[in-house]
Coordinates of C-alpha atoms and ligand atoms in Angstrom, one line a residue:
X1 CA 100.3 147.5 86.4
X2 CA 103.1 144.6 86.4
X3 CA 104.3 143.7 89.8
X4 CA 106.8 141.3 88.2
X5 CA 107.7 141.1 84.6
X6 CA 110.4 138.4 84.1
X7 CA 111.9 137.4 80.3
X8 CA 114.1 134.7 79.7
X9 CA 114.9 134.3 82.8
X10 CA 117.6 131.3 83.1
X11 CA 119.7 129.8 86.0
X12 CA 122.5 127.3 86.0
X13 CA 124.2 125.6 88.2
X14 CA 127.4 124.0 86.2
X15 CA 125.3 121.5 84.0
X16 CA 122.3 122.1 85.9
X17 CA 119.4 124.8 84.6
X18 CA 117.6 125.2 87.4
X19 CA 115.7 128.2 85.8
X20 CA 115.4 127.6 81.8
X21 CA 114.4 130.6 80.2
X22 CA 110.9 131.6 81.9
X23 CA 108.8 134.1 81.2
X24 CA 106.2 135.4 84.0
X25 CA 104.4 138.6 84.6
X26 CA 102.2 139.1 87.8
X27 CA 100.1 141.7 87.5
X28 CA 99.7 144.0 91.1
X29 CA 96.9 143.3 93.6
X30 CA 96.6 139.7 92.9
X31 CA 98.0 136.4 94.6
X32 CA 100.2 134.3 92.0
X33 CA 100.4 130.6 92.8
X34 CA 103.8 129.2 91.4
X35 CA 103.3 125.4 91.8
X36 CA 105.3 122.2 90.5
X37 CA 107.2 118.6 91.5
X38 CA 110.5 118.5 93.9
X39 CA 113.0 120.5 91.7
X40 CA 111.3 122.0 89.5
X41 CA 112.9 125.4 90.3
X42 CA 110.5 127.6 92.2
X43 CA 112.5 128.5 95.2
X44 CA 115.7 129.2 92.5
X45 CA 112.7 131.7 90.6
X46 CA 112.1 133.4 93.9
X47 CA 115.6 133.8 94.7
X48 CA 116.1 135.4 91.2
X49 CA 113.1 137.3 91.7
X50 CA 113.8 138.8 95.1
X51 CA 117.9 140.2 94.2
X52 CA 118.8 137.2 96.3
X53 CA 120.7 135.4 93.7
X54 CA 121.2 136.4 90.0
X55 CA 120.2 135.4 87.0
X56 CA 122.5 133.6 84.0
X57 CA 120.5 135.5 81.3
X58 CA 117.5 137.0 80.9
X59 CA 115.7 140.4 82.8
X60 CA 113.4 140.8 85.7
X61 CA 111.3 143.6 86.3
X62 CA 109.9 144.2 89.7
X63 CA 107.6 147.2 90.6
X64 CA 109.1 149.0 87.2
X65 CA 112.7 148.6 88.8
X66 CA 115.1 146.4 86.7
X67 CA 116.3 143.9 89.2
X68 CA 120.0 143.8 88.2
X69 CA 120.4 147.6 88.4
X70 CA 118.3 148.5 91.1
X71 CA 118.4 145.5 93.7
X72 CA 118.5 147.6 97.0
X73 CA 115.6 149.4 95.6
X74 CA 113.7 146.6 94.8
X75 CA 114.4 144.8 98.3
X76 CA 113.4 147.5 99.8
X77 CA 109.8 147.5 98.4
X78 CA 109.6 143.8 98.6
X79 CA 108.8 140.9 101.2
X80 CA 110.5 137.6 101.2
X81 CA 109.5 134.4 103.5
X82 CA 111.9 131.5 102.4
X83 CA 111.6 128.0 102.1
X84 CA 114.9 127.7 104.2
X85 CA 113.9 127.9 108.6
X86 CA 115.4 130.8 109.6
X87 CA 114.8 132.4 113.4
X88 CA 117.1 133.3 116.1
X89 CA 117.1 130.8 119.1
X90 CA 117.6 133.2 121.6
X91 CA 114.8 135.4 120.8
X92 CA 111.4 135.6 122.3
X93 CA 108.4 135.5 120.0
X94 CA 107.8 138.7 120.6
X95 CA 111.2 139.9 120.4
X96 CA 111.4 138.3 117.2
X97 CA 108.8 140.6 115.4
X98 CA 109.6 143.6 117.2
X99 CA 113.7 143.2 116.3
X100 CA 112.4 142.3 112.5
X101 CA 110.4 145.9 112.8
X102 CA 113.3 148.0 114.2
X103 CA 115.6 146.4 111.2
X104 CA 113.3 148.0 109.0
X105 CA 112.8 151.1 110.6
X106 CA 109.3 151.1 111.6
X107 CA 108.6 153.7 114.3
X108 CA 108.0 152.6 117.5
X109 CA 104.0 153.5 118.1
X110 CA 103.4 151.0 114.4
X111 CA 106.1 148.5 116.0
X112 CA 104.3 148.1 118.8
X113 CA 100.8 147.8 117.6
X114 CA 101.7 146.0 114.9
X115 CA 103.2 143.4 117.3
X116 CA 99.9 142.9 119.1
X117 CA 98.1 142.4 115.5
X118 CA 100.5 139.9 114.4
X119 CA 100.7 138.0 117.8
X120 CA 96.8 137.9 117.2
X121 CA 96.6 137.1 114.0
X122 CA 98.9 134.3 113.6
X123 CA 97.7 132.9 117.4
X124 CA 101.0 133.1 119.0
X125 CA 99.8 135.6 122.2
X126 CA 100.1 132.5 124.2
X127 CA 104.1 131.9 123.4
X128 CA 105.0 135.0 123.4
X129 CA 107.5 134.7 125.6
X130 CA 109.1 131.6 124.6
X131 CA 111.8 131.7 122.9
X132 CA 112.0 130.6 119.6
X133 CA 114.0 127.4 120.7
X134 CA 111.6 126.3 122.9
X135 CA 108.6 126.3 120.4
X136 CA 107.2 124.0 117.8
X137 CA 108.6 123.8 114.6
X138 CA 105.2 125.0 113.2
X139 CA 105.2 128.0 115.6
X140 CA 108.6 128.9 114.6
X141 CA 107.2 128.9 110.9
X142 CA 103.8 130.8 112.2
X143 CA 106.9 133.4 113.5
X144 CA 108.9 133.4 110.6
X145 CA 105.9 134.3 108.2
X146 CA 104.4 136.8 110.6
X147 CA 107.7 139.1 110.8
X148 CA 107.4 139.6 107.3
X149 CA 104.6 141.8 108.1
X150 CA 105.9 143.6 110.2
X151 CA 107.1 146.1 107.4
X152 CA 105.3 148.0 105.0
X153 CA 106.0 146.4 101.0
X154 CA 104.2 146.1 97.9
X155 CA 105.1 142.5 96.8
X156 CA 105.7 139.6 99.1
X157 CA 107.1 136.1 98.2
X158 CA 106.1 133.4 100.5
X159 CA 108.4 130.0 99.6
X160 CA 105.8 127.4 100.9
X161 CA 104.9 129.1 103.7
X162 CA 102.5 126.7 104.9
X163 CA 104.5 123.7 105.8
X164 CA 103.7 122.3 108.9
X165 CA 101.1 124.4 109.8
X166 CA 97.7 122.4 110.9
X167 CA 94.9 122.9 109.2
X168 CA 93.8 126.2 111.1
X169 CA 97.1 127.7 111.5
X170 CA 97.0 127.8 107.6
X171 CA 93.5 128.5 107.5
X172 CA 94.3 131.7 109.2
X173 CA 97.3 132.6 107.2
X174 CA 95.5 131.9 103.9
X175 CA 92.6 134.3 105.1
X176 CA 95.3 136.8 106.5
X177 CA 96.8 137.0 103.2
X178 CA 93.6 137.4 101.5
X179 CA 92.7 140.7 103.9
X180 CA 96.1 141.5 103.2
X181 CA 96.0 141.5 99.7
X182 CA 92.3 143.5 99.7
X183 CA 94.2 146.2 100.9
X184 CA 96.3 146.2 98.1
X185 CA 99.3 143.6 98.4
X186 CA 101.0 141.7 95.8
X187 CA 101.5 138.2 96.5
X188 CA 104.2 135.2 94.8
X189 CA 103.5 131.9 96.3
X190 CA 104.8 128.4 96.2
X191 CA 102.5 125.2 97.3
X192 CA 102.1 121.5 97.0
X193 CA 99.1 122.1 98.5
X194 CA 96.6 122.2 95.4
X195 CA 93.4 123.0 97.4
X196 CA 95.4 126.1 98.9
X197 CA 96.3 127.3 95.2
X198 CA 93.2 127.3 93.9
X199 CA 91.7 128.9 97.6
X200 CA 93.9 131.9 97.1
X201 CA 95.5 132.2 93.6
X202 CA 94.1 134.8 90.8
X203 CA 96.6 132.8 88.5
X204 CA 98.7 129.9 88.7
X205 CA 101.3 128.7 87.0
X206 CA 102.6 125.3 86.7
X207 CA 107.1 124.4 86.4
X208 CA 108.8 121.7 85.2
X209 CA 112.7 120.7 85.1
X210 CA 112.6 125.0 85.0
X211 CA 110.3 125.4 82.6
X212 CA 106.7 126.8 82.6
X213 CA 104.1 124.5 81.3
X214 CA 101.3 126.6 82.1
X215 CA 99.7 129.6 83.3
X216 CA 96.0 130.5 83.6
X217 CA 93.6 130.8 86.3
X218 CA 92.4 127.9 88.5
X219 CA 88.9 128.0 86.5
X220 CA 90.8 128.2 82.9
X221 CA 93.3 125.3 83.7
X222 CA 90.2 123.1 84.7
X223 CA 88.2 124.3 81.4
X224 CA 91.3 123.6 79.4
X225 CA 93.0 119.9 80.9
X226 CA 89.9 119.1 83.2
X227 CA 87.2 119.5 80.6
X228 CA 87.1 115.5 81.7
X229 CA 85.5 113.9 84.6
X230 CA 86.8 111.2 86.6
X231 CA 84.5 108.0 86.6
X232 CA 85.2 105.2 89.2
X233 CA 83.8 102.0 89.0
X234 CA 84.1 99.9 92.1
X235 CA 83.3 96.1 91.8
X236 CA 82.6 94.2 94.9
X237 CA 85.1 91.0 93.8
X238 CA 89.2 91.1 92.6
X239 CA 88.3 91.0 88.8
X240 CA 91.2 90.9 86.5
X241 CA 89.2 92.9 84.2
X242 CA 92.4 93.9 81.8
X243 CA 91.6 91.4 79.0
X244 CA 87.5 92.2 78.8
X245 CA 88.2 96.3 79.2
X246 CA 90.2 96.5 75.9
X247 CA 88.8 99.5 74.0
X248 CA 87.1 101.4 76.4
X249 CA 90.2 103.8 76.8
X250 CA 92.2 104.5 78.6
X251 CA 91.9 103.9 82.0
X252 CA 93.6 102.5 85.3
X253 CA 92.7 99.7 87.6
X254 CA 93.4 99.1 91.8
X255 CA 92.9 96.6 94.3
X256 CA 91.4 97.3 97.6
X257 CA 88.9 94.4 99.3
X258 CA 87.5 94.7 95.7
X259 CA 88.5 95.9 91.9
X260 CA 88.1 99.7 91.2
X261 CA 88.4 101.0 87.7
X262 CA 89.4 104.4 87.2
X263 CA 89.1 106.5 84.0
X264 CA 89.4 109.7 82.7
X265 CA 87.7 111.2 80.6
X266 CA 85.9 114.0 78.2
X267 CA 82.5 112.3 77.5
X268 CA 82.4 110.7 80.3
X269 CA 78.5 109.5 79.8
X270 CA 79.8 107.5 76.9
X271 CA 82.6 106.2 78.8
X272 CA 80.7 104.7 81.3
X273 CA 78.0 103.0 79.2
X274 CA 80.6 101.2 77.6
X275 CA 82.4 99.9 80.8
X276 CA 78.8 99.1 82.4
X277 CA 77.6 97.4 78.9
X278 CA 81.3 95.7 78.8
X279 CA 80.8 94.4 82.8
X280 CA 77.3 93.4 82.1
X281 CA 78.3 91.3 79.3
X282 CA 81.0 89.6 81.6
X283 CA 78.5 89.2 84.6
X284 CA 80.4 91.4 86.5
X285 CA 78.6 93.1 89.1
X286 CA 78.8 96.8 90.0
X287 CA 79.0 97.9 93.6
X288 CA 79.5 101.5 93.2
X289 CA 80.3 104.1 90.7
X290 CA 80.9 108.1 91.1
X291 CA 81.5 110.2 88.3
X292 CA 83.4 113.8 89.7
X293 CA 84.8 117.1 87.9
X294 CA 88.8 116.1 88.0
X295 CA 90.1 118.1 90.7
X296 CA 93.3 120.6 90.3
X297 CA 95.8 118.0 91.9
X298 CA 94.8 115.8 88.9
X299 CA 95.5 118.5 86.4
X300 CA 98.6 119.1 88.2
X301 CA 99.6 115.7 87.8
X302 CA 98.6 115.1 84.2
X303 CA 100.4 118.5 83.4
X304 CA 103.5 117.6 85.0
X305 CA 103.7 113.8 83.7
X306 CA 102.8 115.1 80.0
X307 CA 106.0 117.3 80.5
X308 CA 107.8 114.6 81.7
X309 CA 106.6 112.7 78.6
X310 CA 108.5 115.5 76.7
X311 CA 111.3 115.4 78.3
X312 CA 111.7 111.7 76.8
X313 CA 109.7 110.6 79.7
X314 CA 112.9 109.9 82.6
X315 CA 110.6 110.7 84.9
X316 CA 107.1 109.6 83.9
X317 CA 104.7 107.8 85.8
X318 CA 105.0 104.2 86.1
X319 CA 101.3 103.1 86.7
X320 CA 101.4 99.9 85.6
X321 CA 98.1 99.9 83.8
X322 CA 98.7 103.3 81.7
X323 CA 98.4 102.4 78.0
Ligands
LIG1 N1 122.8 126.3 95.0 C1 122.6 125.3 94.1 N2 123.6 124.7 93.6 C2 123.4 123.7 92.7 N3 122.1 123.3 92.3 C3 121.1 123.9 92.8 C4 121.2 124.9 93.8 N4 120.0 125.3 94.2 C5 119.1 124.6 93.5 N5 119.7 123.7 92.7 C6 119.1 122.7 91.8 O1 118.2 123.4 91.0 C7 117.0 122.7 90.8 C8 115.8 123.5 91.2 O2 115.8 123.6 92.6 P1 114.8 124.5 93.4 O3 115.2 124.6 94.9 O4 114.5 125.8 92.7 O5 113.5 123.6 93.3 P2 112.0 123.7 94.0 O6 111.0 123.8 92.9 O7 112.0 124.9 94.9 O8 111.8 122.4 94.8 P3 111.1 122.0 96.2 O9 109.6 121.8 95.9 O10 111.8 120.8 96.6 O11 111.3 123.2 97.1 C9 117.2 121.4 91.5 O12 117.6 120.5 90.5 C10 118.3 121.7 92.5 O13 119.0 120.6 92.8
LIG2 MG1 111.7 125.0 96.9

């Protein structure tokens, strides 16, 4: 079944399309990574997708409800952490989740145990009676995300919820979300955190200036733009190696104490027989060379800079040594 089915879905702001005709479906039972630059318009797409705002054309579908007739409905069955802080200053910790229960009319026996499993599960038994003013800003996120759960829904949106966690605060919300979603929950997600995506998602897909320029699983999007490796080539000395690299492809160069040539690329055995053949020639010595499967952050980035490219390139990359 489709958790979300959205069609050319578009938001503007006066001259601004925030949201430019998108298309997404999510199907239920699996955790949908929405990923993509500053802007790009994935907080706008949750706040079309959650009633919050609504849309300049197109429909959205959420747990077979139409969104624009049904809102109420919809909210009811759905979860939404924001990007946007929000807690009440006055509030205990504990108060917090328990006041977030009662709003949604959870009886008192679940409220109360539900409390206790939260508290545990996101680590905050030891604050529980601070107020939320007198807490980190990472608690107060910890907070935030955990009062979601304090109702029963069949979709949740989580805007980022990760920010400012350390490592095992979002360890434990990450594996939370996974137990959570093995019992049968939906989940729409938003990171910069590329390692995270591909930790948790079923599917992601990737936006730019409000578009969608692409969707597939983690595993799919490495078959399809990381086919290539990444080969580095570090040389002990500063080379200016520009002039003798002509023709080897394309490829990037840095300075550290030394010279390290980067390059990209789908035969990447090829690759680096020419650069080692091309150094040799030039009596350049080789300190060190690695040659890895290019990670997701990569594909991220040459997805989103080959977009940029199309959109006449106002934003493209401006490595110097990109040819
Ligand atoms: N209320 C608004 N009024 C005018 N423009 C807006 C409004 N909300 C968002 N925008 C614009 O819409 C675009 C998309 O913003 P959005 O917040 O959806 O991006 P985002 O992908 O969530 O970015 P981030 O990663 O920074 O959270 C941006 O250009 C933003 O300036
Ligand atoms: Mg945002």
């Amino acid at each position: 079944m489709l958790c979300v089915e959205a069609k050319s879905l578009s938001k503007s702001y006066g001259n601004v399309t925030a949201v430019d005709s998108i298309d997404l479906s999510v199907e239920s039972g699996k955790i949908f990574g929405f990923l993509g630059p500053n802007g790009a318009g994935k907080t706008t797409t949750i706040k079309l997708l959650t009633t919050l705002i609504l849309p300049t054309s197109g429909t959205i579908n959420i747990l077979g409800m139409d969104a624009a007739r049904y809102p109420l409905k919809v909210r009811k069955k759905i979860g939404v952490v924001l990007q946007q802080p929000s807690y009440e200053p006055n509030l205990t910790v504990e108060r917090s989740l328990e006041k977030y229960g009662m709003m949604w009319d959870v009886d008192s026996k679940t409220r109360r145990d539900r409390v206790e499993e939260l508290l545990a599960a996101f680590d905050l038994q030891e604050i529980r009676k601070k107020k939320n003013d007198d807490i980190s800003i990472g608690q107060r996120r910890r907070v935030q995300v955990a009062r979601e759960f304090m109702h029963d829904m069949d979709l949740l949106f989580l805007d980022e919820p990760t920010v400012g966690l350390d490592p095992s605060a979002r360890r434990g919300l990450l594996d939370y979300i996974k137990g959570k979603v093995r019992d049968g929950l939906t989940i729409f997600f938003t990171t910069h955190i590329l390692e995270e995506a591909e930790y948790l998602c079923d599917e992601i897909a990737i936006i730019n200036h409000g578009k969608i320029i692409a969707v597939d699983t983690p595993d799919e999007l490495k078959n399809k733009f990381g086919r290539e490796k990444t080969i580095k080539v570090h040389i002990g000395k500063a080379e200016d190696v520009g002039a003798i690299l002509q023709g080897v492809g394309k490829y990037e160069v840095s300075h550290d104490e030394g010279t390290v040539i980067t390059l990209h690329s789908a035969d990447s055995e090829q690759a680096l027989v020419k650069i080692l053949q091309v150094l040799n020639a030039n009596n350049i010595a080789v300190e060190d060379l690695s040659v890895v499967p290019t990670s997701l952050e990569e594909i991220f980035l040459t997805v989103v800079k080959n977009s940029n490219n199309n959109f006449g390139g106002k934003l493209a990359s401006n490595s110097s040594s990109d040819k």
